[in-house]
Structure formats: C-alpha cells, structure tokens
Coordinates of C-alpha atoms in Angstrom, one line a residue:
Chain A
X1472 CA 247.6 74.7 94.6
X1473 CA 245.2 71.9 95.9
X1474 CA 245.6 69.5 98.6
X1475 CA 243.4 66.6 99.1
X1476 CA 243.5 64.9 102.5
X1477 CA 241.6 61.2 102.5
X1478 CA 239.3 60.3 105.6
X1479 CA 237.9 57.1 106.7
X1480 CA 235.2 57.4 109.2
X1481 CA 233.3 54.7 111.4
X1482 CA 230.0 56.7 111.6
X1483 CA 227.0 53.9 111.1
X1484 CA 224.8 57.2 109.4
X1485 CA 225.7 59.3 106.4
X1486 CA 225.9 62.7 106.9
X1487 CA 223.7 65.5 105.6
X1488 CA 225.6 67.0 102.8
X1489 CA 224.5 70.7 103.4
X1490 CA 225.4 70.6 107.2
X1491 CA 229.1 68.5 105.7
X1492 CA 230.2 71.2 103.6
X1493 CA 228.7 74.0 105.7
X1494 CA 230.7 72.9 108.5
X1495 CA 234.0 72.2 106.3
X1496 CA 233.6 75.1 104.5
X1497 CA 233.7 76.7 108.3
X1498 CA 236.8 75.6 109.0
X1499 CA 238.3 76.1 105.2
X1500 CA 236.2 78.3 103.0
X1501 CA 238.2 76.0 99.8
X1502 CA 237.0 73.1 101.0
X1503 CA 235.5 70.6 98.8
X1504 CA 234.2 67.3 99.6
X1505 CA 234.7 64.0 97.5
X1506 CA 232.3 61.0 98.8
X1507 CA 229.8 58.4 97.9
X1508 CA 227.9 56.9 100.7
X1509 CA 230.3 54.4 102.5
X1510 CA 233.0 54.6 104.9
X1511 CA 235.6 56.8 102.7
X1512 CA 236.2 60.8 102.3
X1513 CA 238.3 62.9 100.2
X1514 CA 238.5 66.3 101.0
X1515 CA 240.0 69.1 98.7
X1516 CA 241.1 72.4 100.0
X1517 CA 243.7 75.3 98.8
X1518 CA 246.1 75.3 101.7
X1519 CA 248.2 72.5 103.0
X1520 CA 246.8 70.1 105.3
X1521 CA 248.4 70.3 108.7
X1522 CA 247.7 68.3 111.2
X1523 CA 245.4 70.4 113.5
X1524 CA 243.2 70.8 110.1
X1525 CA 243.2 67.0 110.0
X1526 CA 241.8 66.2 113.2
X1527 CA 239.4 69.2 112.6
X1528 CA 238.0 67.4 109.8
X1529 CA 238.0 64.1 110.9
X1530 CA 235.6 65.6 113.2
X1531 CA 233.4 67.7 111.4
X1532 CA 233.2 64.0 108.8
X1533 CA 232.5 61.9 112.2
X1534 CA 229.8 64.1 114.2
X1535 CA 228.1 66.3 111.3
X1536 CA 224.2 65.3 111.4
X1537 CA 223.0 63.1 109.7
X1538 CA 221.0 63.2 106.9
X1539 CA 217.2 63.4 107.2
X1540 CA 214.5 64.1 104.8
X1541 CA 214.0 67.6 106.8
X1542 CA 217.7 68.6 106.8
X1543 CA 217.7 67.7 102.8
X1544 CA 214.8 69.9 102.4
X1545 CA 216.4 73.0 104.1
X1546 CA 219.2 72.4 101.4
X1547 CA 216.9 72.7 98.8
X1548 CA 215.3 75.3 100.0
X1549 CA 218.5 77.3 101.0
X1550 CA 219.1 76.9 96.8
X1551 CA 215.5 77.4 96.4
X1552 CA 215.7 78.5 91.8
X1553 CA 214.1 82.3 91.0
X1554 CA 210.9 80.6 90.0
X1555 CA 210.1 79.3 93.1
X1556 CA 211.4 82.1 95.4
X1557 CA 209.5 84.2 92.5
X1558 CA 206.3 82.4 93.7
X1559 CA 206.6 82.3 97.8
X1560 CA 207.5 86.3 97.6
X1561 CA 204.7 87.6 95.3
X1562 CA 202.1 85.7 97.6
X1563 CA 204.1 87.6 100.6
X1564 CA 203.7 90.5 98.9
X1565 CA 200.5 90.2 98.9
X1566 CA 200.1 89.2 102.6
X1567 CA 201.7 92.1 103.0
X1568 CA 199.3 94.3 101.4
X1569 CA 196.5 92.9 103.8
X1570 CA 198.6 93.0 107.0
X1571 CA 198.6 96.8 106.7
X1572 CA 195.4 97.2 105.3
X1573 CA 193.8 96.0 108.6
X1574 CA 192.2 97.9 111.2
X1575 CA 195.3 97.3 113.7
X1576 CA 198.0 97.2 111.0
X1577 CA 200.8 94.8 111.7
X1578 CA 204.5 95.0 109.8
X1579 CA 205.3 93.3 107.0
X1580 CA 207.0 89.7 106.7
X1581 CA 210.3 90.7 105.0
X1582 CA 211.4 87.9 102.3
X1583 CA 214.6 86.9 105.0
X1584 CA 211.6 86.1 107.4
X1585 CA 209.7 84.3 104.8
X1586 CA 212.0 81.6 103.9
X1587 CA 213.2 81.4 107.5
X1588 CA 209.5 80.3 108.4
X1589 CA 209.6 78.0 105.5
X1590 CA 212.8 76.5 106.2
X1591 CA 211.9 76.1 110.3
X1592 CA 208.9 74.1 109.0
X1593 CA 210.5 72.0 107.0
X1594 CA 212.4 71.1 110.2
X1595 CA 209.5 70.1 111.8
X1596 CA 208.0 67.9 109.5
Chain B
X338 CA 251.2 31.6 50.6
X339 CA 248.0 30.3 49.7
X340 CA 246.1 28.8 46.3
X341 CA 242.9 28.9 45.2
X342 CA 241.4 26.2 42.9
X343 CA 238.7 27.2 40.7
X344 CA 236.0 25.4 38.5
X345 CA 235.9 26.4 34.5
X346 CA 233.3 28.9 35.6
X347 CA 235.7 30.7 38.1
X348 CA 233.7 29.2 41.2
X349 CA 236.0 28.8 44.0
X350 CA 236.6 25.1 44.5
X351 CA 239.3 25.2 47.0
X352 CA 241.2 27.7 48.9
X353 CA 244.2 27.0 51.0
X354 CA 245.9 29.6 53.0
X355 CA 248.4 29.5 55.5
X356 CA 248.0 30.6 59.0
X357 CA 250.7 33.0 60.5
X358 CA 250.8 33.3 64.3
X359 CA 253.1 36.3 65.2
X360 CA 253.6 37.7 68.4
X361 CA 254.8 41.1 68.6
X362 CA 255.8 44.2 70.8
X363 CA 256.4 47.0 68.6
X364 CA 255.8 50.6 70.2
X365 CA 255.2 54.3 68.9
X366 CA 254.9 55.2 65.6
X367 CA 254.8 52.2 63.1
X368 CA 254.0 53.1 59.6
X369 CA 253.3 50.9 56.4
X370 CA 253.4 48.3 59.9
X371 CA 255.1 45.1 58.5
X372 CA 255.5 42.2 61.3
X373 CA 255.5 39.7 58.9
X374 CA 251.7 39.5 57.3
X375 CA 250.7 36.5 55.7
X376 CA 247.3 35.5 54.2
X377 CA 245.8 34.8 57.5
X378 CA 247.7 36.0 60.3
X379 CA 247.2 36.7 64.0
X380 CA 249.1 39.1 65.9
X381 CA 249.4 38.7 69.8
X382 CA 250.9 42.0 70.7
X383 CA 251.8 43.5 74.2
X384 CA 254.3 46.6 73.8
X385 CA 255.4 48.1 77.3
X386 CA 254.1 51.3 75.8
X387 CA 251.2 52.5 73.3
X388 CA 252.0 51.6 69.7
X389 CA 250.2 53.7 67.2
X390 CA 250.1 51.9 63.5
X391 CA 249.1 54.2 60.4
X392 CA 248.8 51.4 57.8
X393 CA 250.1 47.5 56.7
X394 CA 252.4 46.6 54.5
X395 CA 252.0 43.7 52.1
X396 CA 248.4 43.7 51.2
X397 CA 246.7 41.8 48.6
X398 CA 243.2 41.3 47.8
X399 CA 241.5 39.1 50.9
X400 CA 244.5 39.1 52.9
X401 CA 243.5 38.8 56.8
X402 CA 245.0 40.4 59.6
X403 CA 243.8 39.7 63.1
X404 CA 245.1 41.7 66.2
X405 CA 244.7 40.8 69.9
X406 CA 245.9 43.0 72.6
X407 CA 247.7 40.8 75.0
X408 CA 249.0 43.1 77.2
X409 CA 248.4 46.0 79.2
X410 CA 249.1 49.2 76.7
X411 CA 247.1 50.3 73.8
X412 CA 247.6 50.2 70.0
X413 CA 245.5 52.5 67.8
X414 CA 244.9 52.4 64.4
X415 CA 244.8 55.0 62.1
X416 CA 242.0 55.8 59.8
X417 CA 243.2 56.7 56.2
X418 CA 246.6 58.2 57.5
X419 CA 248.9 59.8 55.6
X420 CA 252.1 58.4 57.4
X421 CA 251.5 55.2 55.5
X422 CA 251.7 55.0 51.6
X423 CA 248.6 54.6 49.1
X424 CA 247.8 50.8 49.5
X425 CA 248.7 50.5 53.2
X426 CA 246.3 52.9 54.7
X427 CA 243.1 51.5 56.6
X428 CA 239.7 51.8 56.5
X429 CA 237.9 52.2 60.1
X430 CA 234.4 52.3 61.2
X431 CA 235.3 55.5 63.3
X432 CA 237.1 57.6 60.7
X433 CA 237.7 61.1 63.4
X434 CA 240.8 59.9 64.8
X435 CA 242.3 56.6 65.4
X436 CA 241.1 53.2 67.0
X437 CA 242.2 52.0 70.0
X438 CA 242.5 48.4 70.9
X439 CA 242.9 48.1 74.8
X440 CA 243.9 44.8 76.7
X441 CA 241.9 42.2 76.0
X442 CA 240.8 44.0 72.7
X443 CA 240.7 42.4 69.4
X444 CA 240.4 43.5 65.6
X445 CA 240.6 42.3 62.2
X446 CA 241.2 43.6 58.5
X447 CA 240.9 42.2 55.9
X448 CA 242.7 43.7 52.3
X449 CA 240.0 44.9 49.5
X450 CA 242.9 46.0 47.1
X451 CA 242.7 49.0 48.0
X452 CA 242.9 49.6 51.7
X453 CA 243.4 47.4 55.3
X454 CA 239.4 47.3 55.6
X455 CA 238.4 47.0 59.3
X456 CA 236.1 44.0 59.9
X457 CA 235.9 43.6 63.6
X458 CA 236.6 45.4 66.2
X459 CA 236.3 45.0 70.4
X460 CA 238.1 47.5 72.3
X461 CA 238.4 45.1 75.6
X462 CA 239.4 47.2 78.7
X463 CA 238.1 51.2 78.8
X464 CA 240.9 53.3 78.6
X465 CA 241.7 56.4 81.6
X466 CA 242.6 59.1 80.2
X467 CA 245.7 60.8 81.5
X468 CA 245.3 63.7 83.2
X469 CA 245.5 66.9 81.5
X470 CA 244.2 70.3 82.5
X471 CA 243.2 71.7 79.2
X472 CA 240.9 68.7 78.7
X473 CA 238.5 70.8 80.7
X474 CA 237.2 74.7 79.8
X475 CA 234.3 76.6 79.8
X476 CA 232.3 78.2 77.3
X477 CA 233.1 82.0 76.5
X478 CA 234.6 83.9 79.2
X479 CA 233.9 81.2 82.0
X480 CA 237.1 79.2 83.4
X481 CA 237.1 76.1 84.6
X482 CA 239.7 74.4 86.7
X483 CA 240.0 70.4 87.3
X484 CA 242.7 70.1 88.9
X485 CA 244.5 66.4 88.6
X486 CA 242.8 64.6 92.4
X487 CA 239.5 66.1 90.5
X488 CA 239.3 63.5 87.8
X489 CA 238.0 60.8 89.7
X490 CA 237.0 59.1 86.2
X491 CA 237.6 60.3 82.6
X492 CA 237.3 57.3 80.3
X493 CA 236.2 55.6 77.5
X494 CA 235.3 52.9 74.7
X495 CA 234.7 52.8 71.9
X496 CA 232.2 50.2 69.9
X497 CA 231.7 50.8 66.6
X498 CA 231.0 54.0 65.8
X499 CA 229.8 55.0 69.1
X500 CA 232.0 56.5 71.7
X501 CA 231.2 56.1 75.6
X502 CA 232.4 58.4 77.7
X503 CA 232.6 57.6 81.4
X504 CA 233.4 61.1 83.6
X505 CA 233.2 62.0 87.2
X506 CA 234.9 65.3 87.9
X507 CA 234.6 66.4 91.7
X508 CA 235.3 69.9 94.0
X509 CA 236.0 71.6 90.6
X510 CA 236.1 75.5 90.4
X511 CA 234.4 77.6 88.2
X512 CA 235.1 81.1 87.8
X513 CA 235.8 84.0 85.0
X514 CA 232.2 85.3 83.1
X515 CA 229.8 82.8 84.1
X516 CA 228.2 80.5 81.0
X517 CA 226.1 77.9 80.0
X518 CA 228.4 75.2 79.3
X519 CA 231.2 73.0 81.3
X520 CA 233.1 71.2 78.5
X521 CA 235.2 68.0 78.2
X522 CA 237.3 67.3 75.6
X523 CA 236.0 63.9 73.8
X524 CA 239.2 61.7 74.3
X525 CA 241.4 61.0 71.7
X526 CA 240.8 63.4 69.4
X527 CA 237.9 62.1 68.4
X528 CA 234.8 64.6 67.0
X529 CA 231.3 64.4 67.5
X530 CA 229.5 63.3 63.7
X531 CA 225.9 64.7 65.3
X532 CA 224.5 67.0 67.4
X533 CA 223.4 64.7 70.4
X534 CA 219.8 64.7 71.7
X535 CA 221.1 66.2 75.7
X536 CA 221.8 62.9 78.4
X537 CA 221.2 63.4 82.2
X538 CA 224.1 64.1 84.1
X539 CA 224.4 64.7 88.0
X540 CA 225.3 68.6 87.8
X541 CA 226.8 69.6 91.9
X542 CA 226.5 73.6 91.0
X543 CA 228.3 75.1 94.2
X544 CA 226.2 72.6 96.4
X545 CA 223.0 73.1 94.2
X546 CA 223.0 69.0 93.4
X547 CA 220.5 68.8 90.5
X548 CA 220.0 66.7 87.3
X549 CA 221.9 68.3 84.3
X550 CA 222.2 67.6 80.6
X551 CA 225.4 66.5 78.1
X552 CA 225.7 66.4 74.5
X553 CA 228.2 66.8 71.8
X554 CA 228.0 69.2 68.6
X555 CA 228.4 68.0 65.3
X556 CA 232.0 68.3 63.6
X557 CA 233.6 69.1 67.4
X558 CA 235.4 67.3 70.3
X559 CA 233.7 68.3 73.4
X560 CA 231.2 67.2 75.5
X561 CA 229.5 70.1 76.8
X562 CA 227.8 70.0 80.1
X563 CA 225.1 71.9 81.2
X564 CA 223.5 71.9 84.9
X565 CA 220.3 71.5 85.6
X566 CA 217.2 74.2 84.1
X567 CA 219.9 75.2 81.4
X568 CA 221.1 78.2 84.1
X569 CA 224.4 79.4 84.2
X570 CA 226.7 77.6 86.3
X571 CA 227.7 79.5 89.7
X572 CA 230.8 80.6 90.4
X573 CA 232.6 78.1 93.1
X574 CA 235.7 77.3 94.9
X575 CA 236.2 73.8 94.2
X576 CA 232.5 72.7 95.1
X577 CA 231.2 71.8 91.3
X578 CA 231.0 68.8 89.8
X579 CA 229.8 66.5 87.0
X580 CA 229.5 63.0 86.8
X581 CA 227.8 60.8 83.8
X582 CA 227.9 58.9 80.7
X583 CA 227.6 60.3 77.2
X584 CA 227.0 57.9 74.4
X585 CA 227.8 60.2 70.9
X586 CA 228.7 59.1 67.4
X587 CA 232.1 60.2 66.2

C-alpha cells in the first residue's frame, strides 16, 4: 500500500534535496518525495500517515537546509559513478604506496577517508 | 444531394452540394457510423462518454465528412477496422491503432470510393491517460511499480503521424533483477514504426538525479527509459523517477 500525505510550506529557500530525503527517509525509510521548487510537497510513504508522522514531516520540509552549491556537490559526490571513484582510489593507492615507503612510514588513507576528505572540502568551498 | 454540371469535355462547370449540419452524441462502439451523412456534412459531437467509430456508412466518391469535438470525451477513429464492412472502413495517417479526436479536436474525410480517407486531422486537448498499473514494467527480470499518486503526468497527442508523449512518474520502486530499461506503454495501443534516435529524459535513480535517454523500438508499444550512462537502474523504495517527452512515429 502507499500513502501520500500533501505539504505546503512557507520556507522563503528551497531545500537541499539530499539533506530532504535523507532526513525523511530518517523518519520513514519508504519515504519518497514529490516537489518542484515552489511552496507545495507530496510525500509518498508505505505506512499510513498519522498524525505525529505529519507534524514530523512538516518539519523536516520547513527546517531541512537549504540548498547550496556545496551541499549539491556532497550529493554528487555521495553518488560519485565507478569511473570516477575508479579514478580518486587508484591515485590513493598510489599515495599509499609512498606514505609507507618513507623513512617514517605513516598509515594508509583508507578509500572511506578519502571521499570523506573530498566531501569535507566540498563543504568548504 | 448534390449535381455536378459538366462541359462536353467532362470539365467540371458547376458543382452544387448541400451542407448538412448534424449534431450528435453517440457513445461506444459505432460501426458502419451512420448519423445522417450527406455530401458535405459537419458533425458537432459531445458524447458523455468516449465513442469509438470503425467506419461510415453512405459513402460515395467525394463525399465529405467533417468532425468537431464539442465536448469533453474523446472519439477515436479506427484505421481499416474490421467491425465496419468493405466500403465503410477508413483510411488514417496513423494506421497502429485508432485516432483520437479530443475536445476541441477536429477532422475530416473525404470518400475516394473505396475507403473514408482522412484529410485533416487536429487532436485539440492532450488526452491523461487513466491510470493503470501494467502500463509500467521493466525489462527482464526487473519490476517496476507506479503506483496510481505516482503518475503525476502520462499523456499524449497525436499530430499526424507523430505521437507526443508527455510523462512524469515520481517516488516509483524498482526492484526484482535489476535492468537496463524502465518501460511505458505508448498509449492507446499505438506501436512505434522506427527505432527512435534516444531523447533526454530527467532519470531520479534512488536519488542519483541525472540526465537519461527514451526511445521506442520499431513494431512495439513502449517507451523504454534508460537512466543516465546506460547503467542499470538501482534498486529503490519509491525514490525513482522519470519525467520527459518522447516524440516517436507510430
């Protein structure tokens, strides 16, 4: 079964999409979002709305960030395609090789820690 | 009834026909149609349901028949049907299932002695199509589920022998074998004459939001919809969709 549950919210920003869903999806792991920028929501989940669930949501639609090239970038990034995660890892790889190759070896950058110092920089950009 | 005056060559001199205004609200299935055709005759219809007509009665050679949709349903036409007799049948543009003439639409025949031969044709209004969940599948083993508050727009027109397709289909789920392809039925019946050179789409791949592709293949009714670098669509839990326009012969 799916229930849809329509929102209207008076936020003057639209919302990051990424941090939206990830924050529905927190309080509904079905949750699916219907919107085009403007003042109107539709969200889709497999349970029944009740009302508690509601109010949830009408908060998670009226305080989620808003969106910013940075946050958009961590999206992408977080849904990075194999070519480009292909790319990042072989050259830590390599960075790898030379870290323990020096005269003080230090441990290797594991991918996880890779694409979190990617992702942190995009959020600072 | 009409008369012709011709010179001793056979040039037409004079023609007189008589005009026939009808109006009309026949529904469902009409075959060999027969609301009282004249030579020239204009039909204002507006059933309170679809009307779908297989073929004319009372055709002779240069007849006219004009249709105007003044109401809110839809009558289709019938290409070559075999619910009407020899003599009745007509002759679209689109000959893969019927055509539709919407509110506001407009179309003509005229009678070659053979068959009702379609000489103009505006659809008017695009037509929604109703809701159904088959309309949707995936490829192989891959399911895919649009549920009814999914199909934010599923509609079409078409305009001569070109189909538009209009869809937006939101917080879909895709599960099963994961494939290639996201289909949509073409509406109406309607199949694909060519292979289609591949359209963008938006293609929302369990919050991957990426530029897709859709195209038809020749002699079938689906539009098949591929996301973005021709990968296999992820599973999700109502969190794809796809939204476009496909522009296919059929």
């Amino acid at each position: 079964m799916s229930f849809y549950q329509a929102f209207t919210s008076a936020r003057a920003t639209e919302p990051d999409p990424g941090s939206l869903l990830a924050q529905l999806r927190a309080l509904d792991a079905t949750a699916g979002v219907q919107h085009d920028p403007g003042p109107n929501y539709v969200i889709k989940k497999n349970s029944a709305w009740l009302p508690g669930h509601i109010t949830a949501a009408q908060n998670v639609i009226d305080t989620a960030p808003a969106v910013t090239a940075q946050l958009l970038a961590q999206n992408e990034i977080d849904h990075w395609p194999v070519a480009t995660k292909a790319l990042v890892l072989a050259l830590i790889d390599q960075l790898n090789v030379i870290r323990a190759a020096l005269p003080t070896p230090l441990p290797p950058i594991t991918p996880a820690q890779a694409i979190q110092a990617i992702r942190n920089k995009a959020g600072t950009l | 009834m009409g008369f012709q005056v011709t010179d001793a060559s056979g040039k037409l001199k004079v023609s007189v026909v008589a005009n026939t205004l009808l109006s009309n609200s026949d529904t469902g299935a009409q075959n060999n149609w027969s609301p009282g055709i004249g030579d020239d005759t204009l039909i204002s219809w507006s059933g309170a349901s679809d009307m779908t007509v297989t073929g004319f009665a009372a055709g002779t050679s240069g007849r006219r028949l004009r249709f105007i949709n003044t109401g809110s349903k839809v009558a289709y036409f019938s290409h070559q049907s075999g619910s009407s007799s020899a003599g009745n049948k007509l002759r679209n543009t689109v000959t893969s299932s019927s055509t539709p003439v919407a509110a506001g639409g407009t179309a003509a025949w005229q009678y070659d002695g053979t068959d009702w031969r379609l000489v103009a044709h505006e659809q008017g209004a695009l037509i929604s199509v109703p809701y159904a969940a088959g309309n949707f599948t995936g490829n192989a083993a891959m399911t895919w589920t649009v549920d009814a508050g999914d199909q934010i727009t599923y509609s079409y027109a078409i305009v001569g022998k070109l189909i538009f397709v209009f869809f937006a289909l939101n917080t879909t789920t895709v599960g099963g074998v994961v494939d290639l392809e996201l289909r949509i039925a073409l509406p109406n019946g309607f199949l694909a004459v060519s292979t289609t050179v591949p359209a963008a789409i938006r293609s929302y791949d369990n919050a991957v939001d990426t530029v897709g592709f859709c195209g038809t293949v020749a002699t079938l009714g689906y539009i098949r919809c591929w996301r973005g670098g021709f990968s296999a669509w992820a599973a999700s839990v109502n969190n794809t969709a796809v939204q476009g326009l496909l522009v296919a012969e059929v």
